[in-house]
Amino acid sequence: MTALRQATEVVDPVPGASAPHLPQQPDLVQLLTPEGERVEQPDYSLDISDEELRSLYRDLALVRRWDVEATALQRQGELGIWASLLGQEAAQVGAGRALADGDMAFPTYREHGVAWARGVDPLDVMSLFRGVDNGGWDPVARRFNLYTIVIGAQCLHATGYAMGVQRDGSEDAVLAFLGDGATSQGEVNEAMVFAASFAAPVVFFCQNNQYAISVPLERQTRIPLYQRAAGFGFPGVRVDGNDVLAVLAVTRAALQAAREGQGPTFIEAFTYRMGAHTTSDDPTRYRLASELEEWKLRDPIARLKAHLSRDGIADAAFFESVDAEGDELAARIRTGTVEMPDPAPSSMFEHVYAEQTPPLAAQQAEFEAYHASFEGGVER
Ligand SMILES: Cc1ncc(C[n+]2csc(CCOP(=O)(O)OP(=O)(O)O)c2C)c(N)n1
Ligand SMILES: [Mg+2]
């Protein structure tokens, strides 16, 4: 067998699970097994209090509740679309909680768990998916950029921002989010070349949720994604993306390295998108139900709950209080969403550039005159 041939046989889309013909992949940082047992990792020790563990659980449970409510609201016609994070809660909350206050994060369209960790009000995310605005939060104040739908573009924004941070002599780090599919995008590769060459303080956090809409991982890469980093000249690490403790420890270490001038890291958070790509997608058309069943056994929330219960860190009253808080949150999200006022149609012209340009002003005037011609709903 040639070396090239060998290199094409190392992808295991679901390590140790559905592909017995492919080699196992031991390179997965894990601090919590799917059964909720703590594992020691000499390279990624995590000193964490019981209080912090409970608050991580609370975050995971509340963002899932938000997600379930948002999916229901879309089905009832209250949102245009929703991109679910179901199954990716630990990857997102772990990464979000690893950020220091001054660090800046650049999300895709799915990072609701990171938004939550950054203190963004869920309603400011809901307004985007309702078509009311482009995201209601202040990206500078929250240190969390607006959502980016153009696949991979935010990696360039993050790298450019990190190069600016570097030139300012600041100690902040930058976290760029991307998906497995985005790794095939030119922008992502360009961003990694720049980040490596300038040792920019940026961490690329790739949620490998196994799919880019209907395209499975094996059509995206012939090697594990984290190994791509070597070709750019910086470290790559694969972490169990359904293990919030491992994600927190690995991301914290990578951000710290970036802060200390050691340059970028590529983190592959190995996870699974348990829901549809968005509410416009039907995953039963391209994947087997058995695959989802396998991943349910690695559910990120159930595993932390098992750990908290098993070690007596939380009792039934705690879990009930989080459930009650979830109900309140869901009710607030529902009421707040359905009561959002529609924006004036021409307000979209106000958010294209920081300052209005003459061609855009002319288009706005034309648009407003056209709308005004429908007095009483009929064109005059
Ligand atoms: C430049 C660009 N090309 C295509 C699309 C359409 N598109 C939206 S999501 C998506 C798949 C992205 O997959 P991945 O990077 O794995 O992220 P995930 O949605 O799984 O989180 C594509 C192709 C887009 N938004 N932007
Ligand atoms: Mg994906």
mmCIF file of C-alpha atoms and ligand atoms in Angstrom, residues 88 108-110 149-151 178-183 185 207 209 211-213 273 277, ligand 1:
data_model
loop_
_atom_site.group_PDB
_atom_site.id
_atom_site.type_symbol
_atom_site.label_atom_id
_atom_site.label_comp_id
_atom_site.label_asym_id
_atom_site.label_seq_id
_atom_site.Cartn_x
_atom_site.Cartn_y
_atom_site.Cartn_z
ATOM 1 C CA GLN A 88 -23.539 21.260 20.554
ATOM 2 C CA THR A 108 -21.153 31.806 12.767
ATOM 3 C CA TYR A 109 -24.961 31.672 12.864
ATOM 4 C CA ARG A 110 -25.262 28.772 15.327
ATOM 5 C CA ILE A 149 -23.888 33.703 7.526
ATOM 6 C CA VAL A 150 -21.208 33.762 4.805
ATOM 7 C CA ILE A 151 -19.361 30.538 5.532
ATOM 8 C CA LEU A 178 -16.255 27.690 12.256
ATOM 9 C CA GLY A 179 -17.814 24.434 11.166
ATOM 10 C CA ASP A 180 -16.338 21.293 9.622
ATOM 11 C CA GLY A 181 -17.675 22.325 6.209
ATOM 12 C CA ALA A 182 -16.120 25.769 6.515
ATOM 13 C CA THR A 183 -12.643 24.220 6.608
ATOM 14 C CA GLN A 185 -13.621 27.395 2.276
ATOM 15 C CA GLN A 207 -17.248 22.475 15.783
ATOM 16 C CA ASN A 209 -20.736 18.373 13.976
ATOM 17 C CA TYR A 211 -22.210 17.604 8.525
ATOM 18 C CA ALA A 212 -22.242 20.663 6.319
ATOM 19 C CA ILE A 213 -25.995 20.644 5.677
ATOM 20 C CA ARG A 273 -25.642 18.144 15.228
ATOM 21 C CA HIS A 277 -29.127 21.985 9.842
HETATM 22 C C1 LIG B 1 -19.971 31.258 1.214
HETATM 23 C C2 LIG B 1 -21.179 30.430 1.500
HETATM 24 N N1 LIG B 1 -21.415 29.330 0.745
HETATM 25 C C3 LIG B 1 -22.502 28.562 0.986
HETATM 26 C C4 LIG B 1 -23.378 28.895 1.979
HETATM 27 C C5 LIG B 1 -24.603 28.022 2.261
HETATM 28 N N2 LIG B 1 -24.389 27.280 3.517
HETATM 29 C C6 LIG B 1 -24.979 27.674 4.659
HETATM 30 S S1 LIG B 1 -24.574 26.685 5.957
HETATM 31 C C7 LIG B 1 -23.596 25.705 4.976
HETATM 32 C C8 LIG B 1 -22.882 24.512 5.576
HETATM 33 C C9 LIG B 1 -21.902 24.876 6.628
HETATM 34 O O1 LIG B 1 -21.436 23.711 7.271
HETATM 35 P P1 LIG B 1 -20.435 23.769 8.482
HETATM 36 O O2 LIG B 1 -19.325 24.705 8.189
HETATM 37 O O3 LIG B 1 -20.079 22.375 8.819
HETATM 38 O O4 LIG B 1 -21.289 24.446 9.668
HETATM 39 P P2 LIG B 1 -22.619 23.904 10.392
HETATM 40 O O5 LIG B 1 -23.787 24.507 9.671
HETATM 41 O O6 LIG B 1 -22.596 22.424 10.347
HETATM 42 O O7 LIG B 1 -22.558 24.435 11.786
HETATM 43 C C10 LIG B 1 -23.607 26.156 3.664
HETATM 44 C C11 LIG B 1 -22.883 25.508 2.563
HETATM 45 C C12 LIG B 1 -23.107 30.060 2.741
HETATM 46 N N3 LIG B 1 -23.904 30.462 3.733
HETATM 47 N N4 LIG B 1 -22.003 30.796 2.490
#
